[in-house]
mmCIF file of C-alpha atoms in Angstrom:
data_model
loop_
_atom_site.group_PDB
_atom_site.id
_atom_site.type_symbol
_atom_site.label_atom_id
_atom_site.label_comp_id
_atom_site.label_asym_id
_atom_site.label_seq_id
_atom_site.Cartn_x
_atom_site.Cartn_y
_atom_site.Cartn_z
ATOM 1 C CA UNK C 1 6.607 26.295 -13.816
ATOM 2 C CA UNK C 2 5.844 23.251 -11.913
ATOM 3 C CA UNK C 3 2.096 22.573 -10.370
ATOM 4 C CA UNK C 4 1.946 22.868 -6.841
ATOM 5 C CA UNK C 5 0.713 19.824 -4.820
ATOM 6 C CA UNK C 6 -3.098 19.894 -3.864
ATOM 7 C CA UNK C 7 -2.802 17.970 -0.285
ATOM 8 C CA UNK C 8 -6.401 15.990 0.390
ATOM 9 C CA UNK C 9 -8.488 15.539 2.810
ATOM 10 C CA UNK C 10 -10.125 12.022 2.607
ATOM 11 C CA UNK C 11 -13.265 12.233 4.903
ATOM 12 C CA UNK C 12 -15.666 9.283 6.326
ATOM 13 C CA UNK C 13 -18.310 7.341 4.395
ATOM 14 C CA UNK C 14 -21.846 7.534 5.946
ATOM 15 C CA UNK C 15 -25.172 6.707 5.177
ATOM 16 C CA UNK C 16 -23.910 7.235 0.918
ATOM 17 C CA UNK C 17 -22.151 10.577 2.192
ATOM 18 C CA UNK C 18 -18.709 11.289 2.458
ATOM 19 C CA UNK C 19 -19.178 13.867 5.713
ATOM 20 C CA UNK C 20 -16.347 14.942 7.657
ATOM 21 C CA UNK C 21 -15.695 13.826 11.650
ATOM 22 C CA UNK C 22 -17.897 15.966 13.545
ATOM 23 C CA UNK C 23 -15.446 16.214 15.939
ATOM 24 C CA UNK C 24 -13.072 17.778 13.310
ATOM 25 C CA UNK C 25 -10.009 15.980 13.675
ATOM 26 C CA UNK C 26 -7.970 14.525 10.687
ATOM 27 C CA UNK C 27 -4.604 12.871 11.036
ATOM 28 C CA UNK C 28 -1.941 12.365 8.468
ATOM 29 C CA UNK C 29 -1.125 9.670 6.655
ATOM 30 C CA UNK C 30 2.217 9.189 5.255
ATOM 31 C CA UNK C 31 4.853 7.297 2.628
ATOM 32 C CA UNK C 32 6.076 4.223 3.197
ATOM 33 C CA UNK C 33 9.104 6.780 3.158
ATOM 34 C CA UNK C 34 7.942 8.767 5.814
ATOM 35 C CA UNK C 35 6.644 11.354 3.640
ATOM 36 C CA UNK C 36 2.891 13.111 3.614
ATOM 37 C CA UNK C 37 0.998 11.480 1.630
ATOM 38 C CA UNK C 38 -2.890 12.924 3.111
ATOM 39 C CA UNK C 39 -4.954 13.917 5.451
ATOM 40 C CA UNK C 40 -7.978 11.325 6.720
ATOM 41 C CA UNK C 41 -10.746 12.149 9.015
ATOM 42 C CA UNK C 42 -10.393 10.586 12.714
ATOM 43 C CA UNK C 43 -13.846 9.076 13.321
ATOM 44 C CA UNK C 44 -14.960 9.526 16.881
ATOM 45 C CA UNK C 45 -17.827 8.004 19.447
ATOM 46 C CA UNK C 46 -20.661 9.989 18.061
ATOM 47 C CA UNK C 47 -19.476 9.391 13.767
ATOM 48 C CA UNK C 48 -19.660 5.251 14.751
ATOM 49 C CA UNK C 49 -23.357 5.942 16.519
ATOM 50 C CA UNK C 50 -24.402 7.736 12.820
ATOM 51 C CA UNK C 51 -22.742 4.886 10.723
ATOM 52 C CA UNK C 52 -24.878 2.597 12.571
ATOM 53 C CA UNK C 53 -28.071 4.503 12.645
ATOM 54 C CA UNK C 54 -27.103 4.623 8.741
ATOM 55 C CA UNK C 55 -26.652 0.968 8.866
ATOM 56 C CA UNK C 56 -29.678 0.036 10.787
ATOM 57 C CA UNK C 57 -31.979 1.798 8.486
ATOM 58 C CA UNK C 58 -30.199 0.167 5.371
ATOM 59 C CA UNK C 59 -31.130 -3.726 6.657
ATOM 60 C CA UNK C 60 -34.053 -3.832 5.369
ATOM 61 C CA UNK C 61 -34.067 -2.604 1.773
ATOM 62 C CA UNK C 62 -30.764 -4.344 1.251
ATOM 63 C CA UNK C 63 -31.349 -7.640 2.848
ATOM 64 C CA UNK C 64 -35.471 -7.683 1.633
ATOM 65 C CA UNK C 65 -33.415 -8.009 -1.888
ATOM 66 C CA UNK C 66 -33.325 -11.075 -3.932
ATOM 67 C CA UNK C 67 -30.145 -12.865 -3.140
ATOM 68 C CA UNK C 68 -29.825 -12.637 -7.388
ATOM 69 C CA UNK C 69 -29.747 -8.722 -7.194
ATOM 70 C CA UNK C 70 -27.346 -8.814 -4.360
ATOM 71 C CA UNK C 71 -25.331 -10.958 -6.493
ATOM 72 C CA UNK C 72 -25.613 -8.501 -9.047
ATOM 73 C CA UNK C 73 -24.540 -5.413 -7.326
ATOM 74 C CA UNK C 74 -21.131 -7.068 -5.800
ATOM 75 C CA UNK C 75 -20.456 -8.131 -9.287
ATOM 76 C CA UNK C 76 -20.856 -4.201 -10.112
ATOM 77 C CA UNK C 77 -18.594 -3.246 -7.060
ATOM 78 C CA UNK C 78 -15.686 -5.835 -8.970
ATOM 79 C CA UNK C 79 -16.251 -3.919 -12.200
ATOM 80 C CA UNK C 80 -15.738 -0.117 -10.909
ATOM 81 C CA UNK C 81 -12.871 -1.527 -8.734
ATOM 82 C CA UNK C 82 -11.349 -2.854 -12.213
ATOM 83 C CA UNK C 83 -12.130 0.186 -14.019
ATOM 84 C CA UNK C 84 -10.124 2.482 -11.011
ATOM 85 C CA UNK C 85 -7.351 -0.554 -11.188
ATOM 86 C CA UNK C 86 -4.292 1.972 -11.532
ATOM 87 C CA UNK C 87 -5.768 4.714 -9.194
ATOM 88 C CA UNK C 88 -5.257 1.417 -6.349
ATOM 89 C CA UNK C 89 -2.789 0.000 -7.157
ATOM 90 C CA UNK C 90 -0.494 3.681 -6.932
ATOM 91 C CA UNK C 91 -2.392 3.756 -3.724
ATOM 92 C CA UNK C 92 -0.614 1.108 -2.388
ATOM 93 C CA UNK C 93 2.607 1.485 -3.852
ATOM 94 C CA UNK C 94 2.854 4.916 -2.100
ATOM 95 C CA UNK C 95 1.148 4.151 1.381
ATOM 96 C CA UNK C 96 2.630 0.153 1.513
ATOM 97 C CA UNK C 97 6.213 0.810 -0.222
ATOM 98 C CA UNK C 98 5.825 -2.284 -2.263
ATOM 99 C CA UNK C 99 6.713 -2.507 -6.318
ATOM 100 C CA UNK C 100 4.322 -1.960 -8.781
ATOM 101 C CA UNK C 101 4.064 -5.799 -9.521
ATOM 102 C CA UNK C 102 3.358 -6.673 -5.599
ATOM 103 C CA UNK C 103 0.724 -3.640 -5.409
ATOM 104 C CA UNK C 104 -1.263 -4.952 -8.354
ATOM 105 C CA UNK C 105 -1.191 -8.403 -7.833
ATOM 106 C CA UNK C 106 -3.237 -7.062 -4.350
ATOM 107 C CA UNK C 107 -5.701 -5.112 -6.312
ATOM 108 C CA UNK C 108 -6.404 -8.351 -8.736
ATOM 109 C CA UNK C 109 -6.500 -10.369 -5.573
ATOM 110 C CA UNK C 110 -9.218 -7.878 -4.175
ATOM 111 C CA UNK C 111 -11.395 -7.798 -6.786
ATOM 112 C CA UNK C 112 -11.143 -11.662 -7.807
ATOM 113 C CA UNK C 113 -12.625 -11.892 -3.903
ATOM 114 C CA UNK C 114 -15.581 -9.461 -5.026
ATOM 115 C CA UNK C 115 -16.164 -11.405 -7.826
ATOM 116 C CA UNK C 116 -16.074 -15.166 -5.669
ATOM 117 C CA UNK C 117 -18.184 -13.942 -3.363
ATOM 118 C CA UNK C 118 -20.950 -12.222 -5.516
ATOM 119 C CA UNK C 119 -21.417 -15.715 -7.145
ATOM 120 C CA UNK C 120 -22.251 -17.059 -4.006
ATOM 121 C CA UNK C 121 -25.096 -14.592 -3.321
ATOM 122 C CA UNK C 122 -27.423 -16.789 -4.712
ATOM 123 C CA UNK C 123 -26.244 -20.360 -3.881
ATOM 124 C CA UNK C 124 -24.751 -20.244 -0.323
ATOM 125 C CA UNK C 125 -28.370 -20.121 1.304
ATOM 126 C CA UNK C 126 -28.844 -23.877 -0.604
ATOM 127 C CA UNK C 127 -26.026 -24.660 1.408
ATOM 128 C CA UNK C 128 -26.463 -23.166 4.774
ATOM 129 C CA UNK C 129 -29.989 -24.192 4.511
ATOM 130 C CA UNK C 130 -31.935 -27.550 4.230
ATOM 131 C CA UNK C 131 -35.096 -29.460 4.320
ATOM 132 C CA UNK C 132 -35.723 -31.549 7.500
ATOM 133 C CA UNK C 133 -36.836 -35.034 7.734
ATOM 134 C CA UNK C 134 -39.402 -34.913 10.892
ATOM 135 C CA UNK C 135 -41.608 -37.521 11.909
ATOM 136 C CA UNK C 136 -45.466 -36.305 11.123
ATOM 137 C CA UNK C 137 -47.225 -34.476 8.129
ATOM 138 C CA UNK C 138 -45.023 -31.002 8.209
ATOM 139 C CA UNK C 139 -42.331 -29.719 6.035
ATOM 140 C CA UNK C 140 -39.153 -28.802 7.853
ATOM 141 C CA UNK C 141 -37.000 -26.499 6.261
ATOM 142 C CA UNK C 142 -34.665 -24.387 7.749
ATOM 143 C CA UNK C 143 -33.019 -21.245 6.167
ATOM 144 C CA UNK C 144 -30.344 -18.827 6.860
ATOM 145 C CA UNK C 145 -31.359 -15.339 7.313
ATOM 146 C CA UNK C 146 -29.201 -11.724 7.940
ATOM 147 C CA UNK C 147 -27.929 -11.321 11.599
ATOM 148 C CA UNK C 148 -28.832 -7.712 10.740
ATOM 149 C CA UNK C 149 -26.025 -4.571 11.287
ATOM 150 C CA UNK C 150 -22.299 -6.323 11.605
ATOM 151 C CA UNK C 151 -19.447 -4.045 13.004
ATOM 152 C CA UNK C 152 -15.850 -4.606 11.684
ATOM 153 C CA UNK C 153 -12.529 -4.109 12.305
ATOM 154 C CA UNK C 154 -10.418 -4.230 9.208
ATOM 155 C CA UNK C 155 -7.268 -5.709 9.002
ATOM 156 C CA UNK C 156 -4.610 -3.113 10.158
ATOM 157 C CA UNK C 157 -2.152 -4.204 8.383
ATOM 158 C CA UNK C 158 -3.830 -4.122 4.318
ATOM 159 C CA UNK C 159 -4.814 -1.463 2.243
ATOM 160 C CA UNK C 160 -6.963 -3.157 0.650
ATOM 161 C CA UNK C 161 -7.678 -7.361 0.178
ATOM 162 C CA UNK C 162 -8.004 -7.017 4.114
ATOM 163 C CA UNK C 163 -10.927 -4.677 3.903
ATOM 164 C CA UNK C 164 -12.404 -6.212 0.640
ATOM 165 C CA UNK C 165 -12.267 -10.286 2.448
ATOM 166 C CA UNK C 166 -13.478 -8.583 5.865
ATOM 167 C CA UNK C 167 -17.265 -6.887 4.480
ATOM 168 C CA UNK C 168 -17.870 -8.903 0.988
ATOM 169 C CA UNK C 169 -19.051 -11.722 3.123
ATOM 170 C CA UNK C 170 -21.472 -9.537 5.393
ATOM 171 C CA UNK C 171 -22.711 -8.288 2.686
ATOM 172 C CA UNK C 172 -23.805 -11.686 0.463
ATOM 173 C CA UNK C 173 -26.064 -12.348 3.157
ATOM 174 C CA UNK C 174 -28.010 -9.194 3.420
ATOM 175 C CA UNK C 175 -26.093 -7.298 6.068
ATOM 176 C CA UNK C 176 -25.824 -3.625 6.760
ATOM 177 C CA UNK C 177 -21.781 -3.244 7.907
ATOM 178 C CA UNK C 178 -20.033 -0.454 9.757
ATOM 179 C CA UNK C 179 -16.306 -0.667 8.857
ATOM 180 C CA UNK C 180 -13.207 0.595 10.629
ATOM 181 C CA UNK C 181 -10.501 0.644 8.279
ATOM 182 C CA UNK C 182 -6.659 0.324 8.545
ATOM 183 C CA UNK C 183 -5.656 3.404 10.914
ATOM 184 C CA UNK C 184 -2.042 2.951 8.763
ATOM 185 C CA UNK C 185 -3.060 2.226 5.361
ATOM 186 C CA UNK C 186 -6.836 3.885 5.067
ATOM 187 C CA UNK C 187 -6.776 5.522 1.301
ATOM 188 C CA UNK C 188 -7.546 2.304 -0.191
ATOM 189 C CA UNK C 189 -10.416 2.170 2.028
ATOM 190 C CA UNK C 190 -12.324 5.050 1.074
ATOM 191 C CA UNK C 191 -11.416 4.945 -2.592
ATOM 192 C CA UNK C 192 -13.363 1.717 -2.200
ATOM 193 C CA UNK C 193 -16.545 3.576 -0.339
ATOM 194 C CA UNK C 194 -15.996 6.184 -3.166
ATOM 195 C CA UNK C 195 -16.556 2.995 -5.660
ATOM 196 C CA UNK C 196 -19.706 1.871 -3.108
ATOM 197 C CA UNK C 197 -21.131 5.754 -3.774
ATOM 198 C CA UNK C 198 -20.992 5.021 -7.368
ATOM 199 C CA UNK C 199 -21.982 1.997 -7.583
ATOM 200 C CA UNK C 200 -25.826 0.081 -6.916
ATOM 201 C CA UNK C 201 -25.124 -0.477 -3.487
ATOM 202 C CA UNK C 202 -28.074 1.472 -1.426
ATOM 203 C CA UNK C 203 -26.980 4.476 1.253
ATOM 204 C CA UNK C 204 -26.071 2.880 4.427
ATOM 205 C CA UNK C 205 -25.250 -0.664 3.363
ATOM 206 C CA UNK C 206 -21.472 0.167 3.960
ATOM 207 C CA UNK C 207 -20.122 2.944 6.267
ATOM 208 C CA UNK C 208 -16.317 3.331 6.537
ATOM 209 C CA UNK C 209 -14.560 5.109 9.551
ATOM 210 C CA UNK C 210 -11.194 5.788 9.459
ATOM 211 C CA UNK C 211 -9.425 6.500 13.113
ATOM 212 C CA UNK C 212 -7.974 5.186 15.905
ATOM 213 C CA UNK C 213 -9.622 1.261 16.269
ATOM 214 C CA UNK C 214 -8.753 1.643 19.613
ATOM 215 C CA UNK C 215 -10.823 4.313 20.225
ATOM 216 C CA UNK C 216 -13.800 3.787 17.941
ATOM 217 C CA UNK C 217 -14.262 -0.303 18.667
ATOM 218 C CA UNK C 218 -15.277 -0.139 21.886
ATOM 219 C CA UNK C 219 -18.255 1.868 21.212
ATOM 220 C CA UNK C 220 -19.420 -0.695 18.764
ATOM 221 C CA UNK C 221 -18.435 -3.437 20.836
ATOM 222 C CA UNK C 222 -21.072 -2.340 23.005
ATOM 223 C CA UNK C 223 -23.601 -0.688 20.797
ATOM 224 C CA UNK C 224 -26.923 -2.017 21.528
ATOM 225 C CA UNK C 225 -28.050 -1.367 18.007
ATOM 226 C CA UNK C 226 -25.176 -3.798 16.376
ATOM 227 C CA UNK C 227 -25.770 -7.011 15.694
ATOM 228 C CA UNK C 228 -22.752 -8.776 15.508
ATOM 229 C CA UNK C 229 -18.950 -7.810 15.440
ATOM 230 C CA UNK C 230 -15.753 -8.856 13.377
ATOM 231 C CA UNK C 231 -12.546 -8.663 15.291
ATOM 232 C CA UNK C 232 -10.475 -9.898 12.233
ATOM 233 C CA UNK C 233 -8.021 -6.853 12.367
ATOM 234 C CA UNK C 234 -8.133 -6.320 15.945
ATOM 235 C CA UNK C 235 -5.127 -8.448 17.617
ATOM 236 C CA UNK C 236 -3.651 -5.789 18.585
ATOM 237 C CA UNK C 237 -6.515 -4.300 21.031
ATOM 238 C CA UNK C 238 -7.161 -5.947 23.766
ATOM 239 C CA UNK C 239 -9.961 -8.007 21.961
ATOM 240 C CA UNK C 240 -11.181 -9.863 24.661
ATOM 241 C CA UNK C 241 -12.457 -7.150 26.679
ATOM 242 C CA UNK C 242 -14.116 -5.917 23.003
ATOM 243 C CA UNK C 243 -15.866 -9.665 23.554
ATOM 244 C CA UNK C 244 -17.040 -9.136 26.638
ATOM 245 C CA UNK C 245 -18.422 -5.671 26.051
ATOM 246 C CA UNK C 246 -20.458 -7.509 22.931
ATOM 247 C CA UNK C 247 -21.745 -10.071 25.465
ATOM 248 C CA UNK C 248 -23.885 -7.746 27.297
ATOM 249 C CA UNK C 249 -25.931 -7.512 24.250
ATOM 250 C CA UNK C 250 -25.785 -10.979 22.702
ATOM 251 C CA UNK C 251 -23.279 -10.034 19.694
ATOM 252 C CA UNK C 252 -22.365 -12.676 17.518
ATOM 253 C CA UNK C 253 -18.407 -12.197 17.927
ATOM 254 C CA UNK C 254 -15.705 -13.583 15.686
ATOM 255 C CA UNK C 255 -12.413 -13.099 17.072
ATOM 256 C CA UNK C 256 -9.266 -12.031 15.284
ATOM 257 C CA UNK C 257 -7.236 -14.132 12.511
ATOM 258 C CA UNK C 258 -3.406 -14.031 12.687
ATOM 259 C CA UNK C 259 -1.241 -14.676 8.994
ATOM 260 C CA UNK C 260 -0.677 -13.209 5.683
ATOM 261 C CA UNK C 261 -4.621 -14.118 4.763
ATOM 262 C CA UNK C 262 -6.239 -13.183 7.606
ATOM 263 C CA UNK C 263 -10.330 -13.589 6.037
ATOM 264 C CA UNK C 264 -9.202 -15.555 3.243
ATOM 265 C CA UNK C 265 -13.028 -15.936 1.464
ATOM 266 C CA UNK C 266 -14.601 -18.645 2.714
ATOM 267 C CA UNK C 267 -18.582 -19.978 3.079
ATOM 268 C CA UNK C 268 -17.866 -20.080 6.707
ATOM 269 C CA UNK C 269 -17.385 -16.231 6.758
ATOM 270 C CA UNK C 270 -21.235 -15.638 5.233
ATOM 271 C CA UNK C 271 -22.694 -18.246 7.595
ATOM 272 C CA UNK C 272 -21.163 -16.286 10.470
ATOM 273 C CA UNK C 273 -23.457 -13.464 9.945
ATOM 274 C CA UNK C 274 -26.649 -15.312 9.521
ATOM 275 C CA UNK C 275 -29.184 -16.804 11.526
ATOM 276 C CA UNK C 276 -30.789 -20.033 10.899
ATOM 277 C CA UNK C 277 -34.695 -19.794 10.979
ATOM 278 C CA UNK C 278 -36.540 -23.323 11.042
ATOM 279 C CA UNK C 279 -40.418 -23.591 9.771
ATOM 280 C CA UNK C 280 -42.964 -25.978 9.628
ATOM 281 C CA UNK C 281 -45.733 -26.247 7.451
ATOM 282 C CA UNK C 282 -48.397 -28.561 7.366
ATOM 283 C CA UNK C 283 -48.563 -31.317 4.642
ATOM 284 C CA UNK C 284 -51.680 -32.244 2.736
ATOM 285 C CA UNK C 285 -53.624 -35.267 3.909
ATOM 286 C CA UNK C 286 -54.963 -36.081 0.857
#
C-alpha cells in the first residue's frame, strides 16, 4: 500500500517563530511541471510591521556583538546549510526544474557566500574605517557602524544564492533584516530561516515573509521604523516609486541589479548598510 502524500504548509519566520499570516492566506507553490508542490503563507501589511518590530528589538544584541562572534555565527549558518545539503538541493530541483548537478552546484555556491562573508566579519571594518591625519593634537578615526533594521527584497527569480548574497552582507555589519523572499521559488527560503532557528543567530536578526513583493514592499518602503531598503529583486515593481516612498524617511536605498549574479558578494554590499561615525580624541601634550 503506498503512503499518501502529507501536503505542507510552510509558514513565515518572525522574531525566531515560524507563525502563520495573521491574515490567513497561503498560496500554492508548484513544479517546475506545473504540479503542487506546497502551500506558503502570504505575508500581509500587518506580518511586515511584526517582522520589523522583531527586527528593531534584535539591533542591539546582535550588532552590540563582537564583529569575531558575528563571524562565528555565519560560519555556523554555512555548516547547518551543509549538513541539510540534499534537503536544498531537491528543493530546487523540484521548484526550479533544473538537474541535480545545476541544483547543487547552487547550494555549494550559497553556502561558499556564507562562508566569504563570515570571514569578513571581522576585517571589513579595517577597511571601511581609518585613522585621520588632522592638523592639531586629536586622533581622528573614523569607523563604520550598523545602519540599524535593513528591508529586502530577494531576488525573484532564485531559490536560494539570491536570498543567501541579498542578507549575508546586512548581517556582517550588525544589522537586523526583514526579508521578502522569491514569491515563485520561496521553499528554499524558509528552509534557510528553519537553519537561522537552529542555529546561534538571536530571535529577530532575520525575519522572512513570503507573499506578494508587490504588496508587502511598499509598506516597508515607507516604514518609519526601517532603516534602509534593498531593492535587489525588485525590477519588476515599479521601484522607483518604492524610492521615493523611502525618501520621506531618509532610507538608505539600493536599487535593483539586473544579470545572472544579481548581489554577487562584494565589500561594497556591507558598506552599504553602515554608517561612518568620525571621533576625535585629544592627544597627550606631554
Amino acid at each position: 500500500m503506498s503512503r499518501l502524500a502529507v501536503p505542507k504548509t510552510y509558514k513565515l519566520f518572525i522574531g525566531g517563530a515560524f507563525p502563520r499570516s495573521e491574515s490567513g492566506r497561503t498560496y500554492e507553490i508548484v513544479k517546475a511541471d506545473g504540479a503542487f508542490l506546497a502551500n506558503a503563507a502570504k505575508a500581509s501589511r500587518k506580518d511586515a510591521r511584526d517582522a520589523v518590530v522583531a527586527a528593531r528589538g534584535a539591533v542591539a544584541g546582535w550588532s552590540g556583538a563582537t564583529a569575531y562572534n558575528r563571524g562565528q555565527v555565519l560560519y555556523r549558518i554555512a555548516e547547518l546549510l551543509e549538513g541539510r545539503r540534499a534537503q536544498f538541493v531537491a528543493e530546487i530541483e523540484d521548484a526550479e526544474g533544473v538537474s541535480r548537478a545545476v541544483a547543487a552546484a547552487q547550494v555549494d555556491e550559497a553556502i561558499d557566500r556564507w562562508v566569504w562573508y563570515a570571514g569578513w566579519a571581522d576585517k571589513f571594518a579595517q577597511v571601511a574605517g581609518n585613522a585621520n591625519p588632522v592638523a592639531g593634537p586629536y586622533f581622528n578615526i573614523s569607523v563604520p557602524e550598523p545602519t540599524g533594521v535593513v528591508a529586502i527584497v530577494a531576488p525573484q527569480d532564485s531559490s536560494l544564492v539570491g536570498i543567501v548574497s541579498a542578507i549575508a552582507p546586512a548581517l556582517v555589519a550588525g544589522n537586523a533584516v526583514v526579508v521578502v523572499a522569491s514569491e515563485r521559488f520561496p521553499l528554499s527560503a524558509i528552509s534557510l530561516a528553519e537553519v537561522l532557528a537552529t542555529s546561534d543567530v538571536p530571535k529577530g536578526v532575520v525575519n522572512v515573509l513570503t507573499g506578494s513583493p508587490a504588496e508587502i514592499a511598499p509598506w516597508l518602503a515607507s516604514h518609519a521604523d526601517v532603516n534602509a531598503l534593498d531593492l535587489v529583486g525588485a525590477g519588476g515593481l515599479d521601484w522607483i516609486e518604492l524610492e521615493f516612498q523611502a525618501a520621506d524617511t531618509l532610507k538608505r536605498v539600493l536599487r535593483p541589479e539586473q544579470g545572472d549574479d544579481a548581489a554577487a558578494p562584494s565589500l561594497e554590499r556591507i558598506r552599504a548598510f553602515t554608517e561612518t561615525k568620525t571621533v576625535w580624541h585629544t592627544k597627550s601634550l606631554r
